[in-house]
Short mmCIF file of C-alpha atoms in Angstrom, two decimals:
data_model
loop_
_atom_site.label_atom_id
_atom_site.label_comp_id
_atom_site.label_asym_id
_atom_site.label_seq_id
_atom_site.Cartn_x
_atom_site.Cartn_y
_atom_site.Cartn_z
CA GLN A 51 -28.61 -16.65 -17.79
CA ILE A 52 -28.19 -17.92 -13.74
CA SER A 53 -30.37 -20.66 -12.68
CA PRO A 54 -31.61 -21.24 -9.46
CA ASN A 55 -29.22 -23.99 -9.17
CA THR A 56 -26.53 -22.29 -9.93
CA PRO A 57 -23.36 -22.20 -6.64
CA ILE A 58 -23.88 -20.00 -4.60
CA LEU A 59 -20.23 -19.06 -5.30
CA VAL A 60 -20.84 -18.63 -8.97
CA LYS A 61 -23.68 -16.02 -8.41
CA MET A 62 -21.85 -13.95 -5.99
CA ALA A 63 -18.93 -13.97 -9.28
CA ALA A 64 -21.41 -13.28 -11.86
CA ASP A 65 -23.62 -10.78 -9.28
CA GLN A 66 -21.03 -9.07 -8.35
CA THR A 67 -21.00 -4.92 -8.56
CA PRO A 68 -18.37 -3.41 -10.60
CA VAL A 69 -15.49 -1.66 -9.94
CA LEU A 70 -15.16 0.82 -8.40
CA VAL A 71 -11.29 1.25 -7.06
CA ASP A 72 -8.91 1.48 -9.52
CA ASN A 73 -6.27 0.42 -7.63
CA PRO A 74 -6.59 -0.88 -4.70
CA ARG A 75 -4.01 -1.40 -3.00
CA ASP A 76 -2.82 2.40 -3.80
CA LEU A 77 -6.05 3.40 -1.65
CA SER A 78 -4.40 0.39 0.92
CA ALA A 79 -1.36 2.52 1.25
CA MET A 80 -3.15 6.09 2.25
CA PHE A 81 -5.55 4.06 4.30
CA ALA A 82 -1.74 2.67 5.90
CA ASP A 83 -0.98 6.46 6.46
CA CYS A 84 -4.67 7.45 7.60
CA VAL A 85 -4.57 5.88 10.90
CA THR A 86 -1.21 4.83 11.42
CA GLU A 87 2.03 7.29 11.56
CA ARG A 88 5.44 6.36 12.34
CA ALA A 89 6.88 6.65 16.25
CA THR A 90 10.59 6.76 17.79
CA LYS A 91 9.95 4.18 20.59
CA ALA A 92 9.00 1.13 21.03
CA HIS A 93 5.48 1.08 20.27
CA CYS A 94 3.77 -1.50 17.47
CA ILE A 95 0.55 -1.80 15.93
CA PRO A 96 -0.52 -5.75 15.48
CA ARG A 97 -1.02 -7.66 11.74
CA ARG A 98 -3.33 -10.22 12.32
CA GLY A 99 -6.27 -10.14 14.98
CA PRO A 100 -9.00 -8.20 16.81
CA HIS A 101 -7.66 -5.11 17.16
CA SER A 102 -4.91 -5.25 13.93
CA ILE A 103 -5.24 -2.02 10.41
CA VAL A 104 -6.83 -5.34 8.57
CA ARG A 105 -9.46 -5.83 11.03
CA LEU A 106 -9.59 -1.95 10.95
CA PHE A 107 -9.81 -1.87 7.06
CA ARG A 108 -13.35 -4.49 6.40
CA ALA A 109 -14.56 -2.37 9.70
CA VAL A 110 -14.43 0.38 7.33
CA LEU A 111 -14.09 -0.38 3.91
CA PRO A 112 -15.41 -3.64 3.79
CA GLN A 113 -15.63 -3.40 -0.45
CA VAL A 114 -12.19 -4.06 -0.93
CA LEU A 115 -11.40 -6.13 0.53
CA GLN A 116 -11.87 -10.21 -0.83
CA PRO A 117 -14.75 -11.78 1.25
CA ASP A 118 -14.35 -13.50 4.16
CA LEU A 119 -16.33 -16.45 3.76
CA LYS A 120 -15.48 -19.07 5.83
CA GLY A 121 -12.58 -21.38 3.88
CA ARG A 122 -14.09 -20.74 1.06
CA ARG A 123 -12.72 -18.50 -1.40
CA ILE A 124 -13.77 -16.68 -4.13
CA ARG A 125 -11.58 -14.11 -5.97
CA LEU A 126 -14.01 -10.32 -7.32
CA LYS A 127 -12.02 -8.27 -9.28
CA GLY A 128 -10.69 -4.67 -8.01
CA ARG A 129 -9.83 -6.39 -4.37
CA ILE A 130 -7.33 -7.51 -2.67
CA THR A 131 -6.81 -10.24 0.42
CA GLY A 132 -5.77 -9.18 3.76
CA CYS A 133 -2.30 -10.69 3.15
CA GLU A 134 -1.71 -8.80 0.51
CA PHE A 135 -3.11 -5.63 2.26
CA ASN A 136 -0.44 -6.74 5.09
CA LYS A 137 2.37 -6.78 1.72
CA VAL A 138 1.35 -3.96 0.86
CA LEU A 139 2.26 -2.23 3.51
CA GLU A 140 5.91 -3.66 3.69
CA GLN A 141 6.39 -3.13 -0.03
CA ASP A 142 4.90 0.51 -0.21
CA CYS A 143 4.55 1.93 3.32
CA GLY A 144 7.75 0.38 4.68
CA LEU A 145 6.18 -0.83 7.33
CA LYS A 146 8.65 -4.03 8.90
CA LYS A 147 7.70 -7.00 10.78
CA ALA A 148 8.60 -7.67 14.62
CA ARG A 149 8.44 -10.74 16.01
CA SER A 150 6.76 -10.74 19.78
CA ARG A 151 7.62 -13.28 22.99
CA LYS A 152 4.85 -12.85 25.28
CA GLN A 153 2.29 -14.71 25.33
CA VAL A 154 -0.64 -12.28 25.82
CA LEU A 155 0.02 -11.13 22.27
CA CYS A 156 -0.45 -14.95 21.26
CA ASN A 157 -4.19 -13.44 19.76
CA SER A 158 -3.11 -10.84 18.22
CA GLY A 159 -1.09 -12.75 16.10
CA SER A 160 3.11 -13.61 16.96
CA SER A 161 4.52 -11.12 14.70
CA VAL A 162 4.29 -7.05 14.31
CA PHE A 163 4.67 -3.80 13.24
CA GLY A 164 7.53 -2.47 14.48
CA LEU A 165 7.57 1.05 15.36
CA ARG A 166 4.81 1.41 13.90
CA ARG A 167 1.31 2.94 16.45
CA PHE A 168 -2.80 4.39 16.21
CA ARG A 169 -3.60 7.42 14.73
CA ASP A 170 -5.48 8.69 19.09
CA PRO A 171 -9.03 10.09 17.96
CA ALA A 172 -9.21 10.93 21.06
CA ASN A 173 -5.79 13.40 20.48
CA PRO A 174 -6.65 16.44 18.93
CA MET A 175 -3.74 16.20 16.95
CA ASP A 176 -4.00 13.62 15.29
CA ILE A 177 -7.76 13.72 14.60
CA GLU A 178 -6.62 16.84 12.47
CA ALA A 179 -3.99 14.69 10.60
CA ILE A 180 -6.65 11.91 9.92
CA GLN A 181 -9.34 13.94 8.71
CA GLU A 182 -6.34 15.09 6.34
CA HIS A 183 -5.33 12.16 5.45
CA PHE A 184 -9.57 10.81 5.26
CA ASN A 185 -9.81 14.10 2.94
CA ARG A 186 -7.32 13.10 -0.03
CA ILE A 187 -8.20 9.37 -0.40
CA CYS A 188 -12.59 10.98 -0.88
CA MET A 189 -10.31 13.57 -3.65
CA ARG A 190 -8.63 10.45 -5.03
CA TYR A 191 -11.64 7.97 -4.64
CA PRO A 192 -15.11 9.66 -4.53
CA VAL A 193 -16.53 6.53 -3.89
CA VAL A 194 -15.02 5.89 -0.80
CA SER A 195 -16.72 9.66 0.72
CA GLY A 196 -20.36 7.24 -0.35
CA TRP A 197 -19.29 4.02 1.81
CA CYS A 198 -17.62 5.60 4.96
CA SER A 199 -18.55 8.86 6.60
CA GLU A 200 -15.46 10.91 8.97
CA ASP A 201 -17.43 9.52 11.26
CA ARG A 202 -18.03 6.23 11.26
CA LEU A 203 -13.63 5.71 10.46
CA MET A 204 -13.16 7.89 13.17
CA ASN A 205 -16.09 5.21 15.91
CA GLU A 206 -13.96 2.30 14.85
CA LEU A 207 -10.34 3.86 14.69
CA SER A 208 -11.69 4.49 18.40
CA LYS A 209 -12.22 0.65 18.86
CA THR A 210 -9.27 -1.05 17.61
CA VAL A 211 -6.96 1.49 19.71
CA SER A 212 -8.71 0.69 22.59
CA GLY A 213 -8.28 -3.09 22.49
CA TRP A 214 -5.07 -2.41 21.68
CA ASN A 215 -4.19 -0.55 24.54
CA LYS A 216 -5.52 -3.40 26.23
CA THR A 217 -4.44 -6.14 25.14
CA LEU A 218 -1.03 -4.17 25.14
CA SER A 219 -1.03 -3.26 29.17
CA GLN A 220 -1.34 -6.78 30.42
CA SER A 221 1.99 -6.84 29.62
CA SER A 222 3.88 -3.18 30.87
CA THR A 223 6.96 -4.58 30.02
CA PHE A 224 6.72 -5.44 26.34
CA LYS A 225 9.16 -5.47 23.70
CA PRO A 226 9.42 -6.24 20.28
CA PHE A 227 11.72 -9.05 19.85
CA VAL A 228 13.32 -8.64 16.75
CA SER A 229 16.87 -10.74 15.16
CA SER A 230 19.82 -8.30 14.49
CA THR A 231 19.37 -8.12 11.14
CA THR A 232 15.82 -6.36 11.36
CA TRP A 233 16.56 -4.10 14.54
CA ARG A 234 19.03 -2.57 12.27
CA ARG A 235 15.87 -2.19 10.18
CA LEU A 236 14.20 -0.35 12.01
CA LYS A 237 16.15 2.21 13.52
CA ASN A 238 17.05 2.86 10.09
CA VAL A 239 13.83 3.39 9.17
CA ALA A 240 12.57 5.48 11.97
CA LYS A 241 15.87 7.55 11.48
CA CYS A 242 16.42 7.67 15.30
CA THR A 243 18.76 10.03 16.79
CA ASP A 244 19.39 7.94 20.49
CA PRO A 245 20.52 3.96 20.07
CA THR A 246 19.21 3.84 23.72
CA HIS A 247 14.88 4.50 23.05
CA LEU A 248 14.98 0.15 22.73
CA ASP A 249 16.24 -2.33 24.27
CA GLN A 250 18.32 -4.23 21.96
CA PRO A 251 17.82 -8.36 22.68
CA SER A 252 21.22 -9.48 23.98
CA THR A 253 23.31 -12.29 22.49
CA ALA A 254 22.24 -15.22 25.11
CA ASP A 255 18.27 -14.65 23.91
CA ALA A 256 19.16 -15.58 20.54
CA LEU A 257 21.16 -18.59 21.90
CA PRO A 258 19.84 -22.21 21.50
CA SER A 259 19.73 -23.26 26.19
CA PRO A 260 22.11 -25.57 27.19
CA ARG A 261 21.46 -29.11 27.40
CA ARG A 262 20.91 -30.42 30.96
CA ALA A 263 22.77 -34.23 31.89
CA ILE A 264 20.58 -36.67 31.90
CA THR A 265 21.79 -39.37 34.08
CA ASP A 266 20.74 -43.01 34.86
CA PRO A 267 19.92 -43.83 38.33
CA ARG A 268 21.34 -47.33 37.24
CA HIS A 269 24.37 -45.88 36.28
CA PRO A 270 25.43 -43.77 37.99
CA ALA A 271 27.71 -41.01 36.52
CA GLY A 272 31.85 -41.06 37.18
#
C-alpha cells in the first residue's frame, strides 16, 4: 500500500494505467506513415523542436510516450521515449538524418529527416491519405480512437505544418546539408530519377578553411 509520503515518481509507477498498446514501436511507425510521406524534392521535416514529428505525436497520443517531467526520469510499461521514437522512424520507416547549416533552423534542432514532408490537411489528396492511414491505426489499435479523434489529428497536424512552413520560409534557399555517403543513401531511398533534384554540397564546403597568416608587427615577415 502506498502512503501519502511516498515520492511522486513511485506513485506514478504504481498507479499507472494498464498497458493498452502491445507494440508502441509499431504504432509509432504507423503514425509516421500517416502524417508524413516520402518526397522527391528538397523537402525535410525536423527531428526535434516545436514542429517535429515527435512533438506532434506527443500532442496527439501522449499515452504512448514516456511522460516529460522536466529532468525527472520514469519508465512506464508500454511506452517509449522521444529518442526511441526517432530511432523507430530511422530503423523501421527508412527516414534518413540530414544536417542543416542554417541558423534559422537551430530552434528546431540542427538535424532533420531529409526527403520527407508532412501531409497537409489543406490538400484534398493528403486528407484522403491521412484518413486511410488513421483508420488502419484505429483498426490495429482500437484504443486510439478513444484517445484521439480524426478532427483532433487534423487540427494538430495543421498547426505543425503551418509552423514548420513558417520556419522554412525564413530561409528560402534552405537545403539540407548531408555528407557524400548520406547523399547517396537519400537518393537510393527516394529512388530519384532526376539527379539534379538537390544540389550536392561541394567538396570545398567540407574542407576546413585555410589558416590566416599571423604577422607580428615587431618582427616583419622576410
